mmCIF file of C-alpha atoms and ligand atoms in Angstrom:
data_model
loop_
_atom_site.group_PDB
_atom_site.id
_atom_site.type_symbol
_atom_site.label_atom_id
_atom_site.label_comp_id
_atom_site.label_asym_id
_atom_site.label_seq_id
_atom_site.Cartn_x
_atom_site.Cartn_y
_atom_site.Cartn_z
ATOM 1 C CA MET A 1 -15.888 17.026 8.748
ATOM 2 C CA ILE A 2 -15.024 15.034 5.650
ATOM 3 C CA GLY A 3 -18.660 13.971 5.255
ATOM 4 C CA SER A 4 -19.383 17.466 4.009
ATOM 5 C CA TRP A 5 -16.538 17.451 1.465
ATOM 6 C CA VAL A 6 -17.589 17.073 -2.132
ATOM 7 C CA GLY A 7 -15.436 16.538 -5.172
ATOM 8 C CA ASN A 8 -15.481 15.625 -8.847
ATOM 9 C CA LEU A 9 -14.484 12.127 -9.844
ATOM 10 C CA ILE A 10 -11.095 12.414 -11.561
ATOM 11 C CA TYR A 11 -9.906 8.804 -11.564
ATOM 12 C CA GLU A 12 -11.273 5.340 -11.040
ATOM 13 C CA GLY A 13 -8.655 2.691 -10.307
ATOM 14 C CA LYS A 14 -8.934 -0.942 -9.334
ATOM 15 C CA ALA A 15 -9.249 -0.353 -5.596
ATOM 16 C CA LYS A 16 -10.301 3.278 -5.230
ATOM 17 C CA ARG A 17 -12.088 6.216 -6.783
ATOM 18 C CA VAL A 18 -10.367 9.573 -6.525
ATOM 19 C CA TYR A 19 -12.304 12.853 -6.289
ATOM 20 C CA ARG A 20 -10.833 16.354 -6.489
ATOM 21 C CA VAL A 21 -12.067 18.673 -3.739
ATOM 22 C CA ASN A 22 -9.844 21.641 -4.648
ATOM 23 C CA ASP A 23 -6.225 22.389 -5.669
ATOM 24 C CA GLU A 24 -4.898 21.007 -2.415
ATOM 25 C CA LEU A 25 -7.169 18.114 -1.512
ATOM 26 C CA LEU A 26 -8.463 14.825 -2.890
ATOM 27 C CA ILE A 27 -10.863 12.213 -1.562
ATOM 28 C CA MET A 28 -9.838 8.561 -1.946
ATOM 29 C CA GLU A 29 -12.924 6.358 -1.808
ATOM 30 C CA PHE A 30 -12.081 2.709 -1.123
ATOM 31 C CA LYS A 31 -14.281 0.383 -3.170
ATOM 32 C CA ASP A 32 -16.168 -2.624 -1.867
ATOM 33 C CA GLU A 33 -14.420 -4.722 -4.498
ATOM 34 C CA VAL A 34 -11.369 -6.911 -4.726
ATOM 35 C CA THR A 35 -9.271 -7.526 -7.822
ATOM 36 C CA ALA A 36 -6.205 -9.633 -8.561
ATOM 37 C CA PHE A 37 -3.960 -10.433 -11.525
ATOM 38 C CA ASP A 38 -4.024 -6.848 -12.860
ATOM 39 C CA GLY A 39 -7.785 -6.757 -12.604
ATOM 40 C CA ALA A 40 -8.388 -10.095 -14.398
ATOM 41 C CA ARG A 41 -10.190 -11.487 -11.310
ATOM 42 C CA ARG A 42 -12.723 -9.189 -9.657
ATOM 43 C CA GLU A 43 -15.449 -9.709 -7.032
ATOM 44 C CA ASN A 44 -17.729 -7.543 -4.964
ATOM 45 C CA ALA A 45 -16.561 -7.466 -1.374
ATOM 46 C CA PRO A 46 -19.141 -5.738 0.856
ATOM 47 C CA GLY A 47 -17.421 -4.121 3.847
ATOM 48 C CA LYS A 48 -13.912 -4.270 2.405
ATOM 49 C CA GLY A 49 -13.754 -0.573 1.496
ATOM 50 C CA ARG A 50 -14.253 0.549 5.082
ATOM 51 C CA LEU A 51 -11.820 -2.034 6.469
ATOM 52 C CA ALA A 52 -9.050 -1.067 4.024
ATOM 53 C CA ALA A 53 -9.684 2.656 4.638
ATOM 54 C CA ALA A 54 -9.484 2.033 8.411
ATOM 55 C CA GLN A 55 -6.189 0.165 7.992
ATOM 56 C CA THR A 56 -4.735 2.929 5.823
ATOM 57 C CA VAL A 57 -5.769 5.658 8.259
ATOM 58 C CA PHE A 58 -4.495 3.712 11.272
ATOM 59 C CA PHE A 59 -1.082 2.994 9.708
ATOM 60 C CA MET A 60 -0.666 6.534 8.318
ATOM 61 C CA ARG A 61 -1.452 7.987 11.782
ATOM 62 C CA LEU A 62 1.000 5.575 13.397
ATOM 63 C CA LEU A 63 3.695 6.622 10.899
ATOM 64 C CA SER A 64 2.960 10.315 11.517
ATOM 65 C CA LYS A 65 3.734 9.751 15.212
ATOM 66 C CA TYR A 66 7.212 8.664 14.114
ATOM 67 C CA GLY A 67 7.643 11.710 11.894
ATOM 68 C CA ILE A 68 6.911 10.027 8.551
ATOM 69 C CA ARG A 69 5.397 12.707 6.310
ATOM 70 C CA ASN A 70 2.290 11.369 4.590
ATOM 71 C CA HIS A 71 -0.768 12.578 2.698
ATOM 72 C CA LEU A 72 -3.485 11.788 5.276
ATOM 73 C CA VAL A 73 -5.753 14.679 6.283
ATOM 74 C CA ASP A 74 -9.031 13.197 7.539
ATOM 75 C CA TRP A 75 -11.340 10.189 7.441
ATOM 76 C CA ASP A 76 -15.130 9.970 7.322
ATOM 77 C CA GLY A 77 -15.076 6.799 9.451
ATOM 78 C CA ASP A 78 -16.297 4.843 6.437
ATOM 79 C CA ARG A 79 -14.841 4.420 2.925
ATOM 80 C CA LYS A 80 -13.599 7.960 2.267
ATOM 81 C CA VAL A 81 -10.217 9.364 3.198
ATOM 82 C CA LEU A 82 -9.273 12.999 2.635
ATOM 83 C CA VAL A 83 -5.669 13.417 1.437
ATOM 84 C CA ARG A 84 -3.304 16.096 0.183
ATOM 85 C CA SER A 85 -3.141 16.173 -3.599
ATOM 86 C CA LEU A 86 0.334 15.256 -4.835
ATOM 87 C CA LYS A 87 2.172 14.785 -8.100
ATOM 88 C CA MET A 88 2.487 11.016 -7.979
ATOM 89 C CA ILE A 89 5.783 9.300 -8.774
ATOM 90 C CA PRO A 90 4.922 6.320 -11.023
ATOM 91 C CA ILE A 91 7.003 3.882 -8.984
ATOM 92 C CA GLU A 92 5.973 1.124 -6.584
ATOM 93 C CA VAL A 93 8.517 0.802 -3.795
ATOM 94 C CA ILE A 94 8.444 -2.706 -2.343
ATOM 95 C CA VAL A 95 10.065 -3.713 0.931
ATOM 96 C CA ARG A 96 10.583 -7.395 1.656
ATOM 97 C CA ASN A 97 11.425 -9.090 4.935
ATOM 98 C CA TYR A 98 10.797 -12.648 3.723
ATOM 99 C CA ALA A 99 11.056 -14.248 0.277
ATOM 100 C CA TYR A 100 7.626 -14.391 -1.332
ATOM 101 C CA GLY A 101 5.645 -13.574 -4.484
ATOM 102 C CA SER A 102 7.379 -12.066 -7.492
ATOM 103 C CA PHE A 103 10.719 -12.218 -5.666
ATOM 104 C CA LEU A 104 10.622 -16.033 -5.818
ATOM 105 C CA LYS A 105 9.796 -15.978 -9.515
ATOM 106 C CA ARG A 106 12.912 -14.004 -10.354
ATOM 107 C CA MET A 107 15.183 -15.558 -7.689
ATOM 108 C CA PRO A 108 14.398 -19.268 -7.376
ATOM 109 C CA LEU A 109 17.707 -19.895 -5.599
ATOM 110 C CA ILE A 110 16.154 -18.678 -2.345
ATOM 111 C CA LYS A 111 13.512 -20.813 -0.613
ATOM 112 C CA PRO A 112 10.002 -19.434 0.015
ATOM 113 C CA MET A 113 9.671 -17.512 3.289
ATOM 114 C CA THR A 114 13.413 -17.313 3.906
ATOM 115 C CA LYS A 115 14.036 -14.320 6.189
ATOM 116 C CA PHE A 116 16.404 -11.891 4.501
ATOM 117 C CA SER A 117 19.580 -10.844 6.306
ATOM 118 C CA ARG A 118 18.246 -7.283 5.999
ATOM 119 C CA PRO A 119 15.075 -5.838 4.415
ATOM 120 C CA LEU A 120 15.271 -5.634 0.625
ATOM 121 C CA VAL A 121 13.991 -2.548 -1.184
ATOM 122 C CA GLU A 122 13.067 -2.695 -4.857
ATOM 123 C CA PHE A 123 11.351 -0.524 -7.446
ATOM 124 C CA HIS A 124 8.713 -1.370 -10.012
ATOM 125 C CA LEU A 125 7.435 0.926 -12.731
ATOM 126 C CA LYS A 126 3.701 1.480 -12.185
ATOM 127 C CA SER A 127 2.263 0.100 -15.428
ATOM 128 C CA ASP A 128 -0.580 -2.426 -15.619
ATOM 129 C CA GLU A 129 0.165 -2.947 -19.335
ATOM 130 C CA LEU A 130 3.742 -4.001 -18.621
ATOM 131 C CA HIS A 131 2.786 -5.792 -15.351
ATOM 132 C CA ASP A 132 4.779 -3.387 -13.159
ATOM 133 C CA PRO A 133 8.291 -4.384 -14.286
ATOM 134 C CA LEU A 134 11.232 -4.346 -11.877
ATOM 135 C CA ILE A 135 13.430 -1.305 -12.552
ATOM 136 C CA THR A 136 16.776 -0.145 -11.174
ATOM 137 C CA SER A 137 17.674 3.087 -9.427
ATOM 138 C CA ASP A 138 19.749 4.005 -12.505
ATOM 139 C CA ASP A 139 16.652 3.550 -14.704
ATOM 140 C CA ILE A 140 14.708 5.885 -12.417
ATOM 141 C CA ILE A 141 17.344 8.624 -12.482
ATOM 142 C CA GLU A 142 17.902 8.314 -16.239
ATOM 143 C CA ALA A 143 14.144 8.612 -16.854
ATOM 144 C CA GLY A 144 14.059 11.706 -14.625
ATOM 145 C CA LEU A 145 11.257 10.299 -12.457
ATOM 146 C CA VAL A 146 12.944 11.741 -9.350
ATOM 147 C CA ASN A 147 16.376 13.126 -8.490
ATOM 148 C CA ASN A 148 19.036 11.348 -6.424
ATOM 149 C CA ASP A 149 18.052 13.036 -3.156
ATOM 150 C CA GLN A 150 14.391 12.207 -3.638
ATOM 151 C CA LEU A 151 15.238 8.591 -4.433
ATOM 152 C CA SER A 152 17.386 8.291 -1.286
ATOM 153 C CA GLU A 153 14.547 9.749 0.734
ATOM 154 C CA MET A 154 12.103 7.222 -0.707
ATOM 155 C CA VAL A 155 14.411 4.351 0.269
ATOM 156 C CA ASP A 156 15.100 5.749 3.764
ATOM 157 C CA THR A 157 11.393 6.304 4.357
ATOM 158 C CA ALA A 158 10.485 2.833 3.076
ATOM 159 C CA LEU A 159 12.968 1.256 5.506
ATOM 160 C CA LYS A 160 11.689 3.372 8.406
ATOM 161 C CA VAL A 161 8.109 2.433 7.567
ATOM 162 C CA ASN A 162 9.200 -1.203 7.577
ATOM 163 C CA THR A 163 10.779 -0.938 11.026
ATOM 164 C CA ILE A 164 7.739 0.816 12.498
ATOM 165 C CA LEU A 165 5.144 -1.504 10.969
ATOM 166 C CA SER A 166 7.144 -4.713 11.542
ATOM 167 C CA ASN A 167 7.702 -3.889 15.214
ATOM 168 C CA PHE A 168 4.090 -2.898 15.714
ATOM 169 C CA MET A 169 2.823 -6.073 14.063
ATOM 170 C CA MET A 170 5.302 -8.222 15.963
ATOM 171 C CA SER A 171 4.022 -6.757 19.239
ATOM 172 C CA LYS A 172 0.588 -8.131 18.258
ATOM 173 C CA GLY A 173 1.890 -11.535 17.145
ATOM 174 C CA LEU A 174 1.753 -10.785 13.396
ATOM 175 C CA THR A 175 4.516 -11.047 10.799
ATOM 176 C CA LEU A 176 4.965 -8.413 8.082
ATOM 177 C CA VAL A 177 6.259 -10.315 5.035
ATOM 178 C CA ASP A 178 6.347 -7.501 2.468
ATOM 179 C CA PHE A 179 4.504 -4.381 1.346
ATOM 180 C CA LYS A 180 4.232 -1.755 -1.357
ATOM 181 C CA LEU A 181 4.478 2.019 -0.997
ATOM 182 C CA GLU A 182 3.783 4.887 -3.355
ATOM 183 C CA PHE A 183 5.113 8.402 -3.011
ATOM 184 C CA GLY A 184 4.201 11.781 -4.423
ATOM 185 C CA ILE A 185 5.873 15.178 -4.546
ATOM 186 C CA ASP A 186 4.258 18.226 -2.949
ATOM 187 C CA LYS A 187 4.475 21.825 -4.168
ATOM 188 C CA LEU A 188 7.698 22.391 -2.189
ATOM 189 C CA GLY A 189 9.367 19.352 -3.798
ATOM 190 C CA ASN A 190 9.067 17.213 -0.674
ATOM 191 C CA VAL A 191 8.667 13.471 -1.059
ATOM 192 C CA VAL A 192 5.431 12.477 0.694
ATOM 193 C CA LEU A 193 4.149 8.959 1.425
ATOM 194 C CA ALA A 194 0.808 8.515 -0.359
ATOM 195 C CA ASP A 195 -1.803 6.018 -1.531
ATOM 196 C CA GLU A 196 -2.789 3.233 0.880
ATOM 197 C CA LEU A 197 -1.403 0.816 3.442
ATOM 198 C CA SER A 198 -3.798 -2.084 3.786
ATOM 199 C CA GLY A 199 -4.257 -5.794 3.356
ATOM 200 C CA ASP A 200 -4.363 -5.072 -0.383
ATOM 201 C CA THR A 201 -0.795 -3.776 -0.397
ATOM 202 C CA MET A 202 0.972 -5.873 2.245
ATOM 203 C CA ARG A 203 1.381 -9.507 3.225
ATOM 204 C CA VAL A 204 0.691 -10.147 6.900
ATOM 205 C CA LEU A 205 0.720 -13.540 8.586
ATOM 206 C CA ILE A 206 -0.565 -14.907 11.843
ATOM 207 C CA ASN A 207 0.477 -18.503 12.558
ATOM 208 C CA ASN A 208 1.284 -18.889 8.843
ATOM 209 C CA LYS A 209 -2.220 -17.735 7.909
ATOM 210 C CA HIS A 210 -2.616 -14.750 5.581
ATOM 211 C CA LEU A 211 -4.667 -11.759 6.713
ATOM 212 C CA ASP A 212 -4.174 -10.042 3.352
ATOM 213 C CA LYS A 213 -5.095 -10.131 -0.327
ATOM 214 C CA GLU A 214 -2.898 -13.183 -0.925
ATOM 215 C CA LEU A 215 -5.928 -15.210 0.236
ATOM 216 C CA PHE A 216 -7.916 -13.934 -2.740
ATOM 217 C CA ARG A 217 -4.974 -14.419 -5.125
ATOM 218 C CA LYS A 218 -4.862 -18.034 -3.964
ATOM 219 C CA GLY A 219 -8.570 -18.619 -4.640
ATOM 220 C CA ALA A 220 -10.430 -17.598 -1.451
ATOM 221 C CA SER A 221 -13.733 -15.779 -1.928
ATOM 222 C CA ALA A 222 -14.229 -12.055 -1.393
ATOM 223 C CA LEU A 223 -16.257 -12.901 1.731
ATOM 224 C CA GLU A 224 -13.346 -14.871 3.210
ATOM 225 C CA LEU A 225 -11.060 -11.937 2.430
ATOM 226 C CA VAL A 226 -13.339 -9.490 4.219
ATOM 227 C CA LYS A 227 -13.334 -11.807 7.257
ATOM 228 C CA ALA A 228 -9.517 -11.862 7.220
ATOM 229 C CA TYR A 229 -9.395 -8.029 7.096
ATOM 230 C CA GLU A 230 -11.810 -7.949 10.036
ATOM 231 C CA GLU A 231 -9.488 -10.271 11.923
ATOM 232 C CA MET A 232 -6.453 -8.124 11.089
ATOM 233 C CA ASN A 233 -8.248 -5.059 12.412
ATOM 234 C CA ARG A 234 -9.342 -6.855 15.582
ATOM 235 C CA LEU A 235 -5.824 -8.161 16.270
ATOM 236 C CA LEU A 236 -4.190 -4.791 15.611
ATOM 237 C CA GLY A 237 -6.813 -2.803 17.523
ATOM 238 C CA ILE A 238 -7.944 -0.920 14.413
ATOM 239 C CA PRO A 239 -11.456 0.519 14.935
HETATM 240 P P1 LIG B 301 -4.645 1.760 -9.437
HETATM 241 O O1 LIG B 301 -4.428 3.042 -10.154
HETATM 242 O O2 LIG B 301 -3.352 0.995 -9.280
HETATM 243 O O3 LIG B 301 -5.760 0.924 -9.992
HETATM 244 P P2 LIG B 301 -6.156 2.704 -7.088
HETATM 245 O O4 LIG B 301 -7.463 2.127 -7.460
HETATM 246 O O5 LIG B 301 -5.681 2.490 -5.704
HETATM 247 O O6 LIG B 301 -4.953 2.152 -7.952
HETATM 248 O O7 LIG B 301 -6.200 4.243 -7.437
HETATM 249 C C1 LIG B 301 -5.748 5.251 -6.607
HETATM 250 C C2 LIG B 301 -4.910 6.219 -7.416
HETATM 251 O O8 LIG B 301 -4.681 7.397 -6.642
HETATM 252 C C3 LIG B 301 -3.535 5.657 -7.770
HETATM 253 O O9 LIG B 301 -3.272 5.939 -9.131
HETATM 254 C C4 LIG B 301 -2.589 6.427 -6.857
HETATM 255 O O10 LIG B 301 -1.303 6.560 -7.439
HETATM 256 C C5 LIG B 301 -3.313 7.745 -6.718
HETATM 257 N N1 LIG B 301 -2.986 8.509 -5.495
HETATM 258 C C6 LIG B 301 -2.818 8.021 -4.238
HETATM 259 N N2 LIG B 301 -2.547 9.002 -3.367
HETATM 260 C C7 LIG B 301 -2.550 10.162 -4.076
HETATM 261 C C8 LIG B 301 -2.318 11.547 -3.748
HETATM 262 N N3 LIG B 301 -2.059 11.941 -2.485
HETATM 263 N N4 LIG B 301 -2.382 12.465 -4.749
HETATM 264 C C9 LIG B 301 -2.649 12.083 -6.026
HETATM 265 N N5 LIG B 301 -2.883 10.798 -6.409
HETATM 266 C C10 LIG B 301 -2.832 9.848 -5.441
HETATM 267 O O1 LIG B 302 1.781 -9.857 -5.674
HETATM 268 P P1 LIG B 302 2.951 -10.315 -6.499
HETATM 269 O O2 LIG B 302 3.485 -11.649 -6.096
HETATM 270 O O3 LIG B 302 2.746 -10.158 -7.967
HETATM 271 O O4 LIG B 302 4.034 -9.196 -6.209
HETATM 272 P P2 LIG B 302 5.160 -8.952 -5.158
HETATM 273 O O5 LIG B 302 6.167 -8.131 -5.896
HETATM 274 O O6 LIG B 302 5.673 -10.201 -4.527
HETATM 275 O O7 LIG B 302 4.438 -8.039 -4.059
HETATM 276 C C1 LIG B 302 5.140 -7.549 -2.950
HETATM 277 C C2 LIG B 302 4.194 -6.782 -2.049
HETATM 278 O O8 LIG B 302 3.736 -5.614 -2.704
HETATM 279 C C3 LIG B 302 2.936 -7.568 -1.668
HETATM 280 O O9 LIG B 302 2.623 -7.260 -0.321
HETATM 281 C C4 LIG B 302 1.864 -7.027 -2.602
HETATM 282 O O10 LIG B 302 0.588 -7.064 -1.988
HETATM 283 C C5 LIG B 302 2.326 -5.594 -2.813
HETATM 284 N N1 LIG B 302 1.976 -5.127 -4.163
HETATM 285 C C6 LIG B 302 0.998 -4.157 -4.326
HETATM 286 O O11 LIG B 302 0.427 -3.684 -3.335
HETATM 287 N N2 LIG B 302 0.655 -3.709 -5.574
HETATM 288 C C7 LIG B 302 1.267 -4.192 -6.655
HETATM 289 N N3 LIG B 302 0.925 -3.740 -7.863
HETATM 290 C C8 LIG B 302 2.273 -5.169 -6.513
HETATM 291 C C9 LIG B 302 2.603 -5.620 -5.253
#
């Protein structure tokens, strides 16, 4: 039972606190807070931590059924998720099905919400200071962040995750616009899907209405965001 796990706080990020249980395990505690614009806007969001943890656990379990290796171990049914401790790769892998967000800023020749001919995969360096700049696969290899095989595996996995999540959402009448993944490396050198999969890290639409953090970025209150996450969970059958 995760409820009995204890750990020392080793990191506090914008969305989660991370506790070390032992060499192998960490607890990710999802905060009842929402931030946007690299933390410049922040509000308390009672209930959000549990909803985002539930989404993450649900999606990670769904991906496991399709053989996608990920860090999930257990969930306390509330805001805490027990995960395998990994050496994180400081890259955000973004998959896009429709043109939105930072894509439109750098590529204004494509109209908002155009469906791409195939999913696009891109990499951003994880750096709040530099606002997560877009980087190329050559940059990644040159910097030695991962090797060629590991990079190919990250891309393959990201595309598989996209197929699984897009199909699942479509079966419930939702559209997956884009999402962000993070990966870590385990002791054997395997690339493992990590971090979270929630309304904070994906754009999901129902009848052109966002059920994700875009609402907050566009000015909605934290309370409205929590309601949208509740709706996402109800529509997807997430407990
Ligand atoms: P941020 O650092 O962007 O503010 P969070 O508040 O979500 O983000 O913090 C969670 C941190 O935990 C992130 O730095 C993430 O890379 C890290 N993390 C996620 N999964 C694991 C894992 N399995 N092992 C080690 N670190 C992880
Ligand atoms: O959000 P913004 O327009 O700045 O960035 P984007 O590159 O268009 O984001 C693409 C997807 O990745 C969206 O679903 C974001 O929620 C997600 N993302 C994230 O989870 N964390 C980031 N630091 C950046 C993007």
